[in-house]
Amino acid sequence: MRLPQRLCRPAPLALLTGALLAPVLSQAAEGMWTLDNPPTALMRQELGFAPDAAWLSKAMRGSARLAGGCSGSFVSAQGLVLTNHHCVAECVEQLSSADKDHMKNGFLARSRAEEQTCPAMEVNRLEAITDVTEQVKAATRGRDGVAFTQAFNAIKATLTAQCVGADAKTQRCDVVDLYHGGQYKLYRYHRFQDVRLAFAPEQAIAFFGGDPDNFNFPRYDLDMGLLRVYENGQPAVVKDFFPVNTRGPAAGEAVFVTGHPGSTQRTLTVAQLEQLRASRLPESLMELAEYRGRLAQYRTQGEEQARTANAELFYVENDFKVLKGQLEALNEPALLAAKRADEARLRAFAARQPQLKAVNGAWDAIATALQNYRSFRTLHGQLERGAAFNTQLFGIARTLVRGAAERSRPNAERLPEFAEAGLPAVQAQLLSPAPIYPAFEKFKLSFSLEKMREHLGADAPLVHQVLGKDSPEQVAARLVDGSQLADVAVRKALWEGGMEAVRKSQDPFIQLALALDEPARALRLRYEREVESVAQKNAELIAQARFAMTGPRVYPDATFTLRLSYGKVEGWKEGDTQVPPFTTLGGTFQRATGADPFALPASWLAARERLDLAKPFNLVSTNDIIGGNSGSPMLNARGELVGLVFDGNIHSIGGAYWFEPARNRTVAVNAAAIAETMDKVYGARALLDELQGR
Amino acid sequence: MRLPQRLCRPAPLALLTGALLAPVLSQAAEGMWTLDNPPTALMRQELGFAPDAAWLSKAMRGSARLAGGCSGSFVSAQGLVLTNHHCVAECVEQLSSADKDHMKNGFLARSRAEEQTCPAMEVNRLEAITDVTEQVKAATRGRDGVAFTQAFNAIKATLTAQCVGADAKTQRCDVVDLYHGGQYKLYRYHRFQDVRLAFAPEQAIAFFGGDPDNFNFPRYDLDMGLLRVYENGQPAVVKDFFPVNTRGPAAGEAVFVTGHPGSTQRTLTVAQLEQLRASRLPESLMELAEYRGRLAQYRTQGEEQARTANAELFYVENDFKVLKGQLEALNEPALLAAKRADEARLRAFAARQPQLKAVNGAWDAIATALQNYRSFRTLHGQLERGAAFNTQLFGIARTLVRGAAERSRPNAERLPEFAEAGLPAVQAQLLSPAPIYPAFEKFKLSFSLEKMREHLGADAPLVHQVLGKDSPEQVAARLVDGSQLADVAVRKALWEGGMEAVRKSQDPFIQLALALDEPARALRLRYEREVESVAQKNAELIAQARFAMTGPRVYPDATFTLRLSYGKVEGWKEGDTQVPPFTTLGGTFQRATGADPFALPASWLAARERLDLAKPFNLVSTNDIIGGNSGSPMLNARGELVGLVFDGNIHSIGGAYWFEPARNRTVAVNAAAIAETMDKVYGARALLDELQGR
């Protein structure tokens, strides 16, 4: 699935991105384009149509970003937001309890009064894009290492604070790094923080086929959820939204996806790709695989274990499939050969241009930084990135400890995650009333502590400090049982009490986070100095060379910011087999077995006779998307919503590194199936009328 | 740990070994030498001593091979065999029950009468080596594909049957493929099938430090077990055995290891190594990691789960560490660079010699076979190699089904595992009374069925055939609950009843194995035709070129046959730290925490005051060993046993592909610690006297 961005588990090297390796000649449908630089000529050439400025402006304001890491779109004038079920699943779980399982039974608000507030959900709408490249580059010019990072953070904090102004409650601003330092843009969003759940089908049909079918096609999933944003207690009034075309698209029809692809690594240097292939990906995969095994077995231990670990297992299986596909892509000899050839071409170009003299050492500087990072990568991951402490409670403790320290400093000197403009979002997350399950937190924490010992060795100082003479299980139990951080009021008091309250706290997680803060910060500083700043600075240089060689009609790597992708509804050839672009509602019943994950919910079995089984259900198109695009609208040339993106096929996973036009496909729910099933399975007439503007 | 060979999970490509890449200049201590080709000159040069023919003959007959996959040695005239605890652990578990846990509490026979029969243990002693290279090569000359494989199997079946003669009960013969077809030798063994357990300490001290310390050093493990072989109901009379020197070795002293290293891949072609790095190892590691997670969590579900899954988890964690270390070694840029350079040198040499003309295409032929194998490797692994059916019951069913079919054919036309000479061992394993736990079998099988669906896809014909409309859990439960194969008498009746009895059986595993036999055999045939025979034939050619270039003073890749390794007691430099070669008994108490896996057993805590804590416990030496060497004797120049090999350090894992003299170390229990603890912790005076020849 095209999962929420935060679930991509960004690891150290996500930051270590490199040169701007966009293709010299774009292939059909390739590209995740910013809305201020659309590939108009290409679209006209390949589709016979290109959107105009009004179309693009409406597409921008009709698109939504879910702060958790998904995409979505406004689909009515009264604030309805359409996205995927797996993007609202966390809310659905949080609104559930042992008695009332909305994941299992679905959720439908039959009136506005029945719509329920999602405890930790925020929806953003992009309002404006401003170029701030010159300001950012001027601030860091001539600086290295820590000075570079500090200046970089300071200018970003200043720009975003200015942009948000006094209206932090409804405004959000980010400095976006495009082309790895080739451009910096200020994105301003409108924030919707009162988000309520209106409709979610049963998970059994939203994720029919489960992990076995995930990232595959043919597919039969109603992976949809409807939210409604409120302002001042009333449904928000929305001017720009996408009317739903309940006929869906035709085979071969041109379709456009607007959404927030999370991250791609198409412009990494060869050294970075090789490091991913040799260590990063295999290590992450082994860890995920073992965690997956633990979780799957934990879920068999009882109904409550099954319920509380459900979402985590889903994310882990999804991530696993993604990273596995990425590793397979990197092991395709053709991929690295193409990357090597491209890098060699760019290096030769840079070497010939006197004005690009500074660029020559950039690739080797990044490779050296990576090599150096090997010596402290494990400890950095365990301690500063917190891999050793896989529990929400430690995350909360660290936010409280660091938040107290950072908020007492001037805005421009803080760690960037505590810059003034972002504090409302930090606080909203910290004080979310979403439930925390102690048994599950112990399970997760004891496993991560065990892995810490495995990765660092039983004799490492951190292992002695954290475990002492106890086992991981004993330490996890002591910490979780002794902590009160699951109580929102306790967190609120500590957040508001600042460093004094934090220092006085007897909470074992607060004490642990305090005790580890100094060595953890030292590792962070070392990482910024020796790795991150080197990568950022040199990637900027490589981007400069790339622009000089190819000009500005290229698209930047994905950054969880709004992008436009164009394409067509089209199947592909899998070996000798032509895969058709559509599945039907009828196919679902043929595929169903009665056993999870191929068991249909009772509502579907009951509605079978009423349904038009010939109606299309899911579809594939040639659009270029990636994780983070989950929930994106699929639009036709008239700007109507004809589909709801929820996945890619198995070949789309390699899209992290390159675009394969022949096989990479986007997977979407057909708008025709949304209408048919909301009507005949769920009796959700009022919502369906609203979607159709009636 | 240096685990039993069968636990190395040999996978398809273990067979795809390639050129004879022994170094032109051997490094200190490198080499696993056959006892008929010892590196006398090198030993004299490096150690100032080389064993003579009498020493070697005694070393051969004093060494033991455990049919399960370990090494050992005879240590008394009355048939005592010393090996590792982890080599007898399966027996210790089989002799245990819910009431009587010898893994936890240890086992000591205070008299011969208390020695207990291991249900599934066999000890072999090598008696003679004969060169049969000409016979084997003559039989296969001019043949390709299936004809090659059939002729190869036929000559091996004929030679071993002749060798065993009428005495299959006490004789075992194997045709050993050395230098990947460079030489074929006939190894004749004496079989001891009545093997009894005399002593095993508690697992807590045998495997003190558990998985965290496994493959590490400093180390504090009493990883020992004592067996006794019987003949005609009496302790076997043994002429050649190693007297135990209870002082142990000095630092710097020359030491020799005789044992049965399982397999190395030092002579694989570059294409084979790259395939291991890109697919085989990462795929195996992901699968093992997930299985590890499942097992570890399963063990938390109850005491019985913990006990029944204990050994399996141990093997899985051990394999995982080995394969992970192998992947890391292959990702060392220096390793592949050295292999590429060596291969280029050999290819250039072959290209210059007119008589080696046939060799030129060998490397590419192997690479092409590998490439071709990709298209059916997954199905071959799941169906023919049985990865989909991870339960002893399916293994038993397949042995019954295939055994019935194969035994009705002439010896030379059978699948090699059913050749006449090997049938007594097959039957002994099939009819072993070792317990089978239904709950655990269901657990394992349902996981492997789930993985089958994941690897082949939900729509694959095999998946439909095996799962139908049910879930993996449902199918596993139905098969295990419906089967009677856990009953030895049922197995015996089916084995003796032949194909008629098998076809009539209503047992669901027999029916499954019957239904799958034809497609599984077809895959095996395809593999033999397109992959295995190509690799074997071309590896022979490459071996021929290698001999022509370097002469015969090289050692062959390990083949779980008896080898000699020479070395010295010596620590190594880990980063900036010099690791000393010995640990002490006292260090054990410092390292103990009280929490598993660092909790000492009660017997040790009680004996602390009585022990000489300054005595050496474990040690490292520069010997070149690999998995399968577990339980090997470490001898001094006088042929006395001064240590018991049980592991290698973390750098030894890369020994699969090359030998790093600076860091690769063998880990052993010091004979001094064996004597001290048998006496003062366990009061095992009678056995200790016997070990000391008193």
PDB file of N, CA, C and O in Angstrom, chain B residues 34 57 61 76 181 198 218 252 286 359 383-384 404 538 542 552 630 675:
ATOM      1  N   THR B  34      42.905 -32.573   3.892  1.00  0.00           N
ATOM      2  CA  THR B  34      42.571 -33.992   4.016  1.00  0.00           C
ATOM      3  C   THR B  34      43.755 -34.695   4.657  1.00  0.00           C
ATOM      4  O   THR B  34      44.910 -34.269   4.509  1.00  0.00           O
ATOM      5  N   SER B  57      47.662 -41.234  11.439  1.00  0.00           N
ATOM      6  CA  SER B  57      46.812 -42.429  11.449  1.00  0.00           C
ATOM      7  C   SER B  57      46.029 -42.505  12.753  1.00  0.00           C
ATOM      8  O   SER B  57      44.819 -42.772  12.778  1.00  0.00           O
ATOM      9  N   ARG B  61      41.820 -42.196  13.365  1.00  0.00           N
ATOM     10  CA  ARG B  61      41.005 -43.188  14.049  1.00  0.00           C
ATOM     11  C   ARG B  61      40.561 -42.739  15.438  1.00  0.00           C
ATOM     12  O   ARG B  61      39.659 -43.332  16.029  1.00  0.00           O
ATOM     13  N   SER B  76      38.507 -42.500  25.523  1.00  0.00           N
ATOM     14  CA  SER B  76      38.885 -43.575  26.453  1.00  0.00           C
ATOM     15  C   SER B  76      38.862 -44.892  25.703  1.00  0.00           C
ATOM     16  O   SER B  76      38.262 -45.000  24.618  1.00  0.00           O
ATOM     17  N   GLY B 181      35.047 -31.966  -8.017  1.00  0.00           N
ATOM     18  CA  GLY B 181      35.242 -32.818  -9.177  1.00  0.00           C
ATOM     19  C   GLY B 181      36.696 -32.972  -9.574  1.00  0.00           C
ATOM     20  O   GLY B 181      37.020 -33.704 -10.511  1.00  0.00           O
ATOM     21  N   ALA B 198      26.248 -40.098  28.591  1.00  0.00           N
ATOM     22  CA  ALA B 198      26.895 -40.308  29.887  1.00  0.00           C
ATOM     23  C   ALA B 198      26.878 -39.027  30.732  1.00  0.00           C
ATOM     24  O   ALA B 198      26.675 -39.068  31.944  1.00  0.00           O
ATOM     25  N   PRO B 218      35.546 -12.595  24.457  1.00  0.00           N
ATOM     26  CA  PRO B 218      35.659 -13.602  25.509  1.00  0.00           C
ATOM     27  C   PRO B 218      34.374 -14.392  25.732  1.00  0.00           C
ATOM     28  O   PRO B 218      33.275 -13.870  25.550  1.00  0.00           O
ATOM     29  N   GLY B 252      50.420 -19.486  22.678  1.00  0.00           N
ATOM     30  CA  GLY B 252      51.432 -19.623  21.644  1.00  0.00           C
ATOM     31  C   GLY B 252      51.724 -21.058  21.237  1.00  0.00           C
ATOM     32  O   GLY B 252      52.406 -21.299  20.241  1.00  0.00           O
ATOM     33  N   MET B 286      15.979 -13.089   5.583  1.00  0.00           N
ATOM     34  CA  MET B 286      14.653 -12.542   5.888  1.00  0.00           C
ATOM     35  C   MET B 286      13.739 -13.645   6.410  1.00  0.00           C
ATOM     36  O   MET B 286      12.996 -13.454   7.355  1.00  0.00           O
ATOM     37  N   VAL B 359      38.130 -25.589 -21.008  1.00  0.00           N
ATOM     38  CA  VAL B 359      37.801 -24.894 -19.764  1.00  0.00           C
ATOM     39  C   VAL B 359      37.239 -23.494 -20.017  1.00  0.00           C
ATOM     40  O   VAL B 359      36.494 -22.945 -19.194  1.00  0.00           O
ATOM     41  N   LEU B 383       8.505 -26.641  -3.326  1.00  0.00           N
ATOM     42  CA  LEU B 383       7.868 -27.936  -3.590  1.00  0.00           C
ATOM     43  C   LEU B 383       8.850 -29.099  -3.460  1.00  0.00           C
ATOM     44  O   LEU B 383       8.655 -30.006  -2.663  1.00  0.00           O
ATOM     45  N   GLU B 384       9.923 -29.069  -4.234  1.00  0.00           N
ATOM     46  CA  GLU B 384      10.826 -30.226  -4.207  1.00  0.00           C
ATOM     47  C   GLU B 384      11.713 -30.223  -2.964  1.00  0.00           C
ATOM     48  O   GLU B 384      11.917 -31.249  -2.332  1.00  0.00           O
ATOM     49  N   ALA B 404       9.441 -46.102  -1.036  1.00  0.00           N
ATOM     50  CA  ALA B 404       8.721 -47.236  -1.616  1.00  0.00           C
ATOM     51  C   ALA B 404       8.991 -47.334  -3.111  1.00  0.00           C
ATOM     52  O   ALA B 404       9.272 -48.416  -3.642  1.00  0.00           O
ATOM     53  N   ASN B 538      31.157 -28.235 -15.159  1.00  0.00           N
ATOM     54  CA  ASN B 538      32.040 -27.098 -15.399  1.00  0.00           C
ATOM     55  C   ASN B 538      32.971 -26.832 -14.218  1.00  0.00           C
ATOM     56  O   ASN B 538      34.082 -26.348 -14.399  1.00  0.00           O
ATOM     57  N   ILE B 542      37.046 -26.395 -14.250  1.00  0.00           N
ATOM     58  CA  ILE B 542      37.783 -25.317 -13.598  1.00  0.00           C
ATOM     59  C   ILE B 542      38.811 -25.907 -12.621  1.00  0.00           C
ATOM     60  O   ILE B 542      39.942 -25.429 -12.518  1.00  0.00           O
ATOM     61  N   PRO B 552      49.205 -29.726  -6.797  1.00  0.00           N
ATOM     62  CA  PRO B 552      48.267 -30.431  -5.921  1.00  0.00           C
ATOM     63  C   PRO B 552      48.337 -30.003  -4.454  1.00  0.00           C
ATOM     64  O   PRO B 552      47.559 -30.502  -3.644  1.00  0.00           O
ATOM     65  N   SER B 630      32.098 -28.508  15.149  1.00  0.00           N
ATOM     66  CA  SER B 630      31.639 -28.555  16.537  1.00  0.00           C
ATOM     67  C   SER B 630      31.994 -29.885  17.164  1.00  0.00           C
ATOM     68  O   SER B 630      31.670 -30.938  16.600  1.00  0.00           O
ATOM     69  N   ALA B 675      38.225 -30.660  33.313  1.00  0.00           N
ATOM     70  CA  ALA B 675      38.614 -31.461  34.481  1.00  0.00           C
ATOM     71  C   ALA B 675      38.173 -30.786  35.784  1.00  0.00           C
ATOM     72  O   ALA B 675      37.587 -31.427  36.670  1.00  0.00           O
TER      73      ALA B 675
END
